[in-house]
Every structure is written in structure tokens, then in C-alpha cells.
PDB file of N, CA and C in Angstrom:
ATOM      1  N   MET Y   1      69.632 -22.386 -13.804  1.00  0.00           N
ATOM      2  CA  MET Y   1      68.931 -23.613 -13.729  1.00  0.00           C
ATOM      3  C   MET Y   1      69.914 -24.547 -12.885  1.00  0.00           C
ATOM      4  N   SER Y   2      69.443 -25.306 -11.998  1.00  0.00           N
ATOM      5  CA  SER Y   2      70.292 -26.210 -11.249  1.00  0.00           C
ATOM      6  C   SER Y   2      70.410 -27.531 -12.106  1.00  0.00           C
ATOM      7  N   GLU Y   3      71.401 -28.212 -11.708  1.00  0.00           N
ATOM      8  CA  GLU Y   3      71.750 -29.484 -12.289  1.00  0.00           C
ATOM      9  C   GLU Y   3      70.697 -30.565 -11.950  1.00  0.00           C
ATOM     10  N   HIS Y   4      70.540 -31.469 -12.777  1.00  0.00           N
ATOM     11  CA  HIS Y   4      69.611 -32.576 -12.543  1.00  0.00           C
ATOM     12  C   HIS Y   4      70.436 -33.884 -12.357  1.00  0.00           C
ATOM     13  N   THR Y   5      69.768 -34.852 -11.730  1.00  0.00           N
ATOM     14  CA  THR Y   5      70.343 -36.118 -11.578  1.00  0.00           C
ATOM     15  C   THR Y   5      70.410 -36.949 -12.944  1.00  0.00           C
ATOM     16  N   PRO Y   6      71.566 -37.342 -13.349  1.00  0.00           N
ATOM     17  CA  PRO Y   6      71.636 -38.004 -14.759  1.00  0.00           C
ATOM     18  C   PRO Y   6      70.805 -39.306 -14.683  1.00  0.00           C
ATOM     19  N   GLY Y   7      70.313 -39.707 -15.858  1.00  0.00           N
ATOM     20  CA  GLY Y   7      69.653 -40.961 -16.001  1.00  0.00           C
ATOM     21  C   GLY Y   7      70.677 -42.079 -16.190  1.00  0.00           C
ATOM     22  N   PRO Y   8      70.245 -43.281 -16.436  1.00  0.00           N
ATOM     23  CA  PRO Y   8      68.843 -43.594 -16.370  1.00  0.00           C
ATOM     24  C   PRO Y   8      68.229 -43.697 -14.965  1.00  0.00           C
ATOM     25  N   TRP Y   9      67.041 -43.540 -14.820  1.00  0.00           N
ATOM     26  CA  TRP Y   9      66.322 -43.631 -13.559  1.00  0.00           C
ATOM     27  C   TRP Y   9      65.513 -44.885 -13.561  1.00  0.00           C
ATOM     28  N   ILE Y  10      65.613 -45.676 -12.522  1.00  0.00           N
ATOM     29  CA  ILE Y  10      64.784 -46.881 -12.490  1.00  0.00           C
ATOM     30  C   ILE Y  10      63.882 -46.959 -11.286  1.00  0.00           C
ATOM     31  N   ILE Y  11      62.823 -47.789 -11.392  1.00  0.00           N
ATOM     32  CA  ILE Y  11      61.840 -47.882 -10.372  1.00  0.00           C
ATOM     33  C   ILE Y  11      62.162 -49.066  -9.476  1.00  0.00           C
ATOM     34  N   GLN Y  12      62.107 -48.813  -8.213  1.00  0.00           N
ATOM     35  CA  GLN Y  12      62.281 -49.856  -7.253  1.00  0.00           C
ATOM     36  C   GLN Y  12      61.115 -49.899  -6.297  1.00  0.00           C
ATOM     37  N   GLU Y  13      60.323 -51.004  -6.117  1.00  0.00           N
ATOM     38  CA  GLU Y  13      59.259 -51.042  -5.168  1.00  0.00           C
ATOM     39  C   GLU Y  13      59.886 -51.528  -3.867  1.00  0.00           C
ATOM     40  N   ARG Y  14      59.597 -50.767  -2.810  1.00  0.00           N
ATOM     41  CA  ARG Y  14      60.156 -51.179  -1.515  1.00  0.00           C
ATOM     42  C   ARG Y  14      59.078 -51.025  -0.444  1.00  0.00           C
ATOM     43  N   ASN Y  15      59.175 -51.935   0.478  1.00  0.00           N
ATOM     44  CA  ASN Y  15      58.324 -51.884   1.668  1.00  0.00           C
ATOM     45  C   ASN Y  15      59.342 -52.058   2.850  1.00  0.00           C
ATOM     46  N   ASP Y  16      59.579 -51.090   3.599  1.00  0.00           N
ATOM     47  CA  ASP Y  16      60.429 -51.214   4.761  1.00  0.00           C
ATOM     48  C   ASP Y  16      59.731 -50.643   5.917  1.00  0.00           C
ATOM     49  N   ASP Y  17      60.427 -50.434   7.104  1.00  0.00           N
ATOM     50  CA  ASP Y  17      59.889 -50.028   8.312  1.00  0.00           C
ATOM     51  C   ASP Y  17      59.400 -48.549   8.214  1.00  0.00           C
ATOM     52  N   TYR Y  18      59.951 -47.800   7.186  1.00  0.00           N
ATOM     53  CA  TYR Y  18      59.733 -46.378   7.110  1.00  0.00           C
ATOM     54  C   TYR Y  18      58.712 -45.982   5.974  1.00  0.00           C
ATOM     55  N   THR Y  19      58.833 -46.589   4.834  1.00  0.00           N
ATOM     56  CA  THR Y  19      58.067 -46.185   3.725  1.00  0.00           C
ATOM     57  C   THR Y  19      57.688 -47.450   2.877  1.00  0.00           C
ATOM     58  N   GLU Y  20      56.427 -47.336   2.350  1.00  0.00           N
ATOM     59  CA  GLU Y  20      55.989 -48.328   1.500  1.00  0.00           C
ATOM     60  C   GLU Y  20      55.627 -47.578   0.206  1.00  0.00           C
ATOM     61  N   GLY Y  21      56.278 -47.918  -0.949  1.00  0.00           N
ATOM     62  CA  GLY Y  21      56.012 -47.330  -2.161  1.00  0.00           C
ATOM     63  C   GLY Y  21      57.081 -47.542  -3.272  1.00  0.00           C
ATOM     64  N   TYR Y  22      57.087 -46.646  -4.130  1.00  0.00           N
ATOM     65  CA  TYR Y  22      58.067 -46.771  -5.306  1.00  0.00           C
ATOM     66  C   TYR Y  22      59.115 -45.687  -5.155  1.00  0.00           C
ATOM     67  N   PHE Y  23      60.382 -46.157  -5.399  1.00  0.00           N
ATOM     68  CA  PHE Y  23      61.465 -45.311  -5.299  1.00  0.00           C
ATOM     69  C   PHE Y  23      62.208 -45.082  -6.611  1.00  0.00           C
ATOM     70  N   ILE Y  24      62.284 -43.939  -7.134  1.00  0.00           N
ATOM     71  CA  ILE Y  24      62.979 -43.791  -8.365  1.00  0.00           C
ATOM     72  C   ILE Y  24      64.447 -43.557  -7.983  1.00  0.00           C
ATOM     73  N   GLU Y  25      65.384 -44.274  -8.640  1.00  0.00           N
ATOM     74  CA  GLU Y  25      66.744 -44.242  -8.227  1.00  0.00           C
ATOM     75  C   GLU Y  25      67.674 -44.046  -9.483  1.00  0.00           C
ATOM     76  N   SER Y  26      68.832 -43.436  -9.168  1.00  0.00           N
ATOM     77  CA  SER Y  26      69.867 -43.321 -10.157  1.00  0.00           C
ATOM     78  C   SER Y  26      71.134 -43.687  -9.456  1.00  0.00           C
ATOM     79  N   ASP Y  27      71.958 -44.697  -9.945  1.00  0.00           N
ATOM     80  CA  ASP Y  27      73.197 -45.083  -9.322  1.00  0.00           C
ATOM     81  C   ASP Y  27      72.950 -45.404  -7.926  1.00  0.00           C
ATOM     82  N   ASN Y  28      71.941 -46.166  -7.606  1.00  0.00           N
ATOM     83  CA  ASN Y  28      71.582 -46.512  -6.172  1.00  0.00           C
ATOM     84  C   ASN Y  28      71.369 -45.423  -5.229  1.00  0.00           C
ATOM     85  N   LYS Y  29      71.046 -44.222  -5.786  1.00  0.00           N
ATOM     86  CA  LYS Y  29      70.570 -43.154  -4.869  1.00  0.00           C
ATOM     87  C   LYS Y  29      69.294 -42.713  -5.246  1.00  0.00           C
ATOM     88  N   ASP Y  30      68.467 -42.412  -4.163  1.00  0.00           N
ATOM     89  CA  ASP Y  30      67.078 -42.069  -4.334  1.00  0.00           C
ATOM     90  C   ASP Y  30      66.932 -40.688  -5.088  1.00  0.00           C
ATOM     91  N   VAL Y  31      66.072 -40.666  -6.132  1.00  0.00           N
ATOM     92  CA  VAL Y  31      65.829 -39.417  -6.814  1.00  0.00           C
ATOM     93  C   VAL Y  31      64.450 -38.918  -6.285  1.00  0.00           C
ATOM     94  N   CYS Y  32      63.538 -39.831  -6.140  1.00  0.00           N
ATOM     95  CA  CYS Y  32      62.108 -39.418  -5.795  1.00  0.00           C
ATOM     96  C   CYS Y  32      61.549 -40.690  -5.102  1.00  0.00           C
ATOM     97  N   THR Y  33      60.537 -40.342  -4.211  1.00  0.00           N
ATOM     98  CA  THR Y  33      59.792 -41.439  -3.570  1.00  0.00           C
ATOM     99  C   THR Y  33      58.311 -41.199  -3.784  1.00  0.00           C
ATOM    100  N   ILE Y  34      57.608 -42.193  -4.143  1.00  0.00           N
ATOM    101  CA  ILE Y  34      56.161 -42.119  -4.253  1.00  0.00           C
ATOM    102  C   ILE Y  34      55.659 -43.080  -3.237  1.00  0.00           C
ATOM    103  N   ALA Y  35      55.167 -42.423  -2.076  1.00  0.00           N
ATOM    104  CA  ALA Y  35      54.640 -43.252  -1.006  1.00  0.00           C
ATOM    105  C   ALA Y  35      53.176 -43.702  -1.409  1.00  0.00           C
ATOM    106  N   THR Y  36      52.886 -44.989  -1.149  1.00  0.00           N
ATOM    107  CA  THR Y  36      51.671 -45.553  -1.440  1.00  0.00           C
ATOM    108  C   THR Y  36      50.668 -45.772  -0.243  1.00  0.00           C
ATOM    109  N   ALA Y  37      51.072 -45.393   0.882  1.00  0.00           N
ATOM    110  CA  ALA Y  37      50.139 -45.353   2.007  1.00  0.00           C
ATOM    111  C   ALA Y  37      49.436 -46.745   2.197  1.00  0.00           C
ATOM    112  N   GLY Y  38      50.189 -47.884   2.166  1.00  0.00           N
ATOM    113  CA  GLY Y  38      49.574 -49.088   2.444  1.00  0.00           C
ATOM    114  C   GLY Y  38      49.057 -49.796   1.185  1.00  0.00           C
ATOM    115  N   HIS Y  39      49.113 -49.297  -0.005  1.00  0.00           N
ATOM    116  CA  HIS Y  39      48.647 -49.861  -1.204  1.00  0.00           C
ATOM    117  C   HIS Y  39      49.345 -49.446  -2.399  1.00  0.00           C
ATOM    118  N   THR Y  40      49.528 -50.336  -3.358  1.00  0.00           N
ATOM    119  CA  THR Y  40      50.255 -49.887  -4.577  1.00  0.00           C
ATOM    120  C   THR Y  40      49.184 -50.036  -5.719  1.00  0.00           C
ATOM    121  N   ASP Y  41      48.636 -48.799  -6.140  1.00  0.00           N
ATOM    122  CA  ASP Y  41      47.688 -48.915  -7.151  1.00  0.00           C
ATOM    123  C   ASP Y  41      48.305 -48.559  -8.524  1.00  0.00           C
ATOM    124  N   ARG Y  42      47.558 -48.760  -9.579  1.00  0.00           N
ATOM    125  CA  ARG Y  42      48.065 -48.535 -10.892  1.00  0.00           C
ATOM    126  C   ARG Y  42      48.432 -47.076 -11.205  1.00  0.00           C
ATOM    127  N   LYS Y  43      47.662 -46.167 -10.573  1.00  0.00           N
ATOM    128  CA  LYS Y  43      47.928 -44.745 -10.828  1.00  0.00           C
ATOM    129  C   LYS Y  43      49.287 -44.315 -10.212  1.00  0.00           C
ATOM    130  N   GLN Y  44      49.569 -44.884  -9.058  1.00  0.00           N
ATOM    131  CA  GLN Y  44      50.881 -44.548  -8.514  1.00  0.00           C
ATOM    132  C   GLN Y  44      52.062 -45.105  -9.234  1.00  0.00           C
ATOM    133  N   LEU Y  45      51.919 -46.362  -9.729  1.00  0.00           N
ATOM    134  CA  LEU Y  45      52.919 -46.947 -10.621  1.00  0.00           C
ATOM    135  C   LEU Y  45      53.026 -46.227 -11.933  1.00  0.00           C
ATOM    136  N   ALA Y  46      51.949 -45.780 -12.556  1.00  0.00           N
ATOM    137  CA  ALA Y  46      51.982 -44.909 -13.678  1.00  0.00           C
ATOM    138  C   ALA Y  46      52.837 -43.625 -13.447  1.00  0.00           C
ATOM    139  N   ASN Y  47      52.585 -42.954 -12.248  1.00  0.00           N
ATOM    140  CA  ASN Y  47      53.230 -41.741 -11.931  1.00  0.00           C
ATOM    141  C   ASN Y  47      54.779 -42.089 -11.792  1.00  0.00           C
ATOM    142  N   ALA Y  48      55.083 -43.149 -11.139  1.00  0.00           N
ATOM    143  CA  ALA Y  48      56.537 -43.532 -10.998  1.00  0.00           C
ATOM    144  C   ALA Y  48      57.196 -43.762 -12.322  1.00  0.00           C
ATOM    145  N   ARG Y  49      56.458 -44.394 -13.200  1.00  0.00           N
ATOM    146  CA  ARG Y  49      57.004 -44.540 -14.586  1.00  0.00           C
ATOM    147  C   ARG Y  49      57.236 -43.336 -15.304  1.00  0.00           C
ATOM    148  N   LEU Y  50      56.307 -42.313 -15.253  1.00  0.00           N
ATOM    149  CA  LEU Y  50      56.458 -41.028 -15.805  1.00  0.00           C
ATOM    150  C   LEU Y  50      57.637 -40.210 -15.341  1.00  0.00           C
ATOM    151  N   ILE Y  51      57.741 -40.290 -13.953  1.00  0.00           N
ATOM    152  CA  ILE Y  51      58.895 -39.603 -13.389  1.00  0.00           C
ATOM    153  C   ILE Y  51      60.170 -40.253 -13.713  1.00  0.00           C
ATOM    154  N   ALA Y  52      60.240 -41.584 -13.782  1.00  0.00           N
ATOM    155  CA  ALA Y  52      61.467 -42.298 -14.173  1.00  0.00           C
ATOM    156  C   ALA Y  52      61.882 -42.036 -15.594  1.00  0.00           C
ATOM    157  N   ALA Y  53      60.898 -41.673 -16.448  1.00  0.00           N
ATOM    158  CA  ALA Y  53      61.252 -41.406 -17.829  1.00  0.00           C
ATOM    159  C   ALA Y  53      61.690 -40.047 -18.068  1.00  0.00           C
ATOM    160  N   ALA Y  54      61.784 -39.094 -17.068  1.00  0.00           N
ATOM    161  CA  ALA Y  54      62.116 -37.738 -17.254  1.00  0.00           C
ATOM    162  C   ALA Y  54      63.399 -37.520 -17.901  1.00  0.00           C
ATOM    163  N   PRO Y  55      64.492 -38.149 -17.468  1.00  0.00           N
ATOM    164  CA  PRO Y  55      65.832 -37.905 -18.254  1.00  0.00           C
ATOM    165  C   PRO Y  55      65.720 -38.248 -19.698  1.00  0.00           C
ATOM    166  N   GLU Y  56      65.070 -39.302 -20.111  1.00  0.00           N
ATOM    167  CA  GLU Y  56      64.997 -39.795 -21.525  1.00  0.00           C
ATOM    168  C   GLU Y  56      64.061 -38.684 -22.255  1.00  0.00           C
ATOM    169  N   MET Y  57      63.085 -38.189 -21.708  1.00  0.00           N
ATOM    170  CA  MET Y  57      62.270 -37.176 -22.289  1.00  0.00           C
ATOM    171  C   MET Y  57      62.949 -35.883 -22.439  1.00  0.00           C
ATOM    172  N   ARG Y  58      63.732 -35.540 -21.400  1.00  0.00           N
ATOM    173  CA  ARG Y  58      64.620 -34.341 -21.514  1.00  0.00           C
ATOM    174  C   ARG Y  58      65.512 -34.433 -22.692  1.00  0.00           C
ATOM    175  N   ALA Y  59      66.208 -35.483 -22.762  1.00  0.00           N
ATOM    176  CA  ALA Y  59      67.218 -35.740 -23.850  1.00  0.00           C
ATOM    177  C   ALA Y  59      66.618 -35.630 -25.237  1.00  0.00           C
ATOM    178  N   LEU Y  60      65.476 -36.224 -25.342  1.00  0.00           N
ATOM    179  CA  LEU Y  60      64.735 -36.281 -26.664  1.00  0.00           C
ATOM    180  C   LEU Y  60      64.259 -34.824 -26.960  1.00  0.00           C
ATOM    181  N   LEU Y  61      63.807 -34.068 -26.114  1.00  0.00           N
ATOM    182  CA  LEU Y  61      63.444 -32.724 -26.324  1.00  0.00           C
ATOM    183  C   LEU Y  61      64.541 -31.877 -26.590  1.00  0.00           C
ATOM    184  N   LYS Y  62      65.649 -32.029 -26.037  1.00  0.00           N
ATOM    185  CA  LYS Y  62      66.948 -31.218 -26.362  1.00  0.00           C
ATOM    186  C   LYS Y  62      67.257 -31.521 -27.800  1.00  0.00           C
ATOM    187  N   ARG Y  63      67.214 -32.840 -28.204  1.00  0.00           N
ATOM    188  CA  ARG Y  63      67.666 -33.243 -29.511  1.00  0.00           C
ATOM    189  C   ARG Y  63      66.739 -32.669 -30.555  1.00  0.00           C
ATOM    190  N   VAL Y  64      65.456 -32.731 -30.310  1.00  0.00           N
ATOM    191  CA  VAL Y  64      64.499 -32.131 -31.214  1.00  0.00           C
ATOM    192  C   VAL Y  64      64.789 -30.660 -31.425  1.00  0.00           C
ATOM    193  N   LEU Y  65      64.968 -29.974 -30.325  1.00  0.00           N
ATOM    194  CA  LEU Y  65      65.134 -28.549 -30.381  1.00  0.00           C
ATOM    195  C   LEU Y  65      66.394 -28.124 -31.045  1.00  0.00           C
ATOM    196  N   ASN Y  66      67.479 -28.921 -30.800  1.00  0.00           N
ATOM    197  CA  ASN Y  66      68.825 -28.742 -31.312  1.00  0.00           C
ATOM    198  C   ASN Y  66      68.941 -28.980 -32.816  1.00  0.00           C
ATOM    199  N   GLU Y  67      68.175 -29.982 -33.304  1.00  0.00           N
ATOM    200  CA  GLU Y  67      68.224 -30.371 -34.670  1.00  0.00           C
ATOM    201  C   GLU Y  67      67.239 -29.620 -35.582  1.00  0.00           C
ATOM    202  N   GLY Y  68      66.553 -28.703 -35.000  1.00  0.00           N
ATOM    203  CA  GLY Y  68      65.598 -27.833 -35.772  1.00  0.00           C
ATOM    204  C   GLY Y  68      64.308 -28.468 -36.224  1.00  0.00           C
ATOM    205  N   ALA Y  69      64.107 -29.643 -35.548  1.00  0.00           N
ATOM    206  CA  ALA Y  69      62.854 -30.367 -35.951  1.00  0.00           C
ATOM    207  C   ALA Y  69      61.594 -29.711 -35.285  1.00  0.00           C
ATOM    208  N   TYR Y  70      61.792 -28.793 -34.417  1.00  0.00           N
ATOM    209  CA  TYR Y  70      60.718 -28.063 -33.663  1.00  0.00           C
ATOM    210  C   TYR Y  70      60.045 -27.074 -34.612  1.00  0.00           C
ATOM    211  N   ASP Y  71      58.757 -27.170 -34.710  1.00  0.00           N
ATOM    212  CA  ASP Y  71      57.983 -26.292 -35.468  1.00  0.00           C
ATOM    213  C   ASP Y  71      57.268 -25.270 -34.579  1.00  0.00           C
ATOM    214  N   ASP Y  72      57.629 -24.024 -34.599  1.00  0.00           N
ATOM    215  CA  ASP Y  72      57.119 -23.037 -33.639  1.00  0.00           C
ATOM    216  C   ASP Y  72      55.863 -22.129 -34.295  1.00  0.00           C
ATOM    217  N   ASP Y  73      55.210 -22.717 -35.306  1.00  0.00           N
ATOM    218  CA  ASP Y  73      54.171 -21.825 -35.935  1.00  0.00           C
ATOM    219  C   ASP Y  73      52.780 -22.146 -35.322  1.00  0.00           C
ATOM    220  N   GLY Y  74      52.771 -22.897 -34.212  1.00  0.00           N
ATOM    221  CA  GLY Y  74      51.519 -23.165 -33.541  1.00  0.00           C
ATOM    222  C   GLY Y  74      50.787 -24.435 -34.022  1.00  0.00           C
ATOM    223  N   ASP Y  75      51.262 -25.139 -35.072  1.00  0.00           N
ATOM    224  CA  ASP Y  75      50.585 -26.382 -35.572  1.00  0.00           C
ATOM    225  C   ASP Y  75      51.042 -27.454 -34.680  1.00  0.00           C
TER     226      ASP Y  75
END
């Protein structure tokens, strides 16, 4: 498995000569870009928020699995 960009990831809305959209950044480096093609609607912002939360969700899942709080009986 390849390494991931450590969090926290933050959302920046940018409109420049090249791209209009949401940029997910870590340490002032782009992690992901969500282009909005001339408009910024709520769905694209929700997607940006979900992507930006990935490092926190990963850490939480690792903690749950490592602490044995995971129930694998299908319930």
C-alpha cells in the first residue's frame, strides 16, 4: 500500500485563470481538486468536505480496529 498525505486536510475555494473549484490541501500542497465548471453547488462542497475528512476517518477506523471495538459477527 502506498503512503497517503497526512492530515489535516483543509478545503480552499479558489477561482483563478486555470481552475474554479475546491482544493483540498495539506501543508499548502494540493491533495485533490474538485472543479466546479463555473458554479459551486452544495453537492460539490459536500464532496470536498467528505474528501477532506478522509485522514480523520482513517485514523478513527484504525483506532476502532486496534482497540478491538470492531464486531465482525455481521451485526
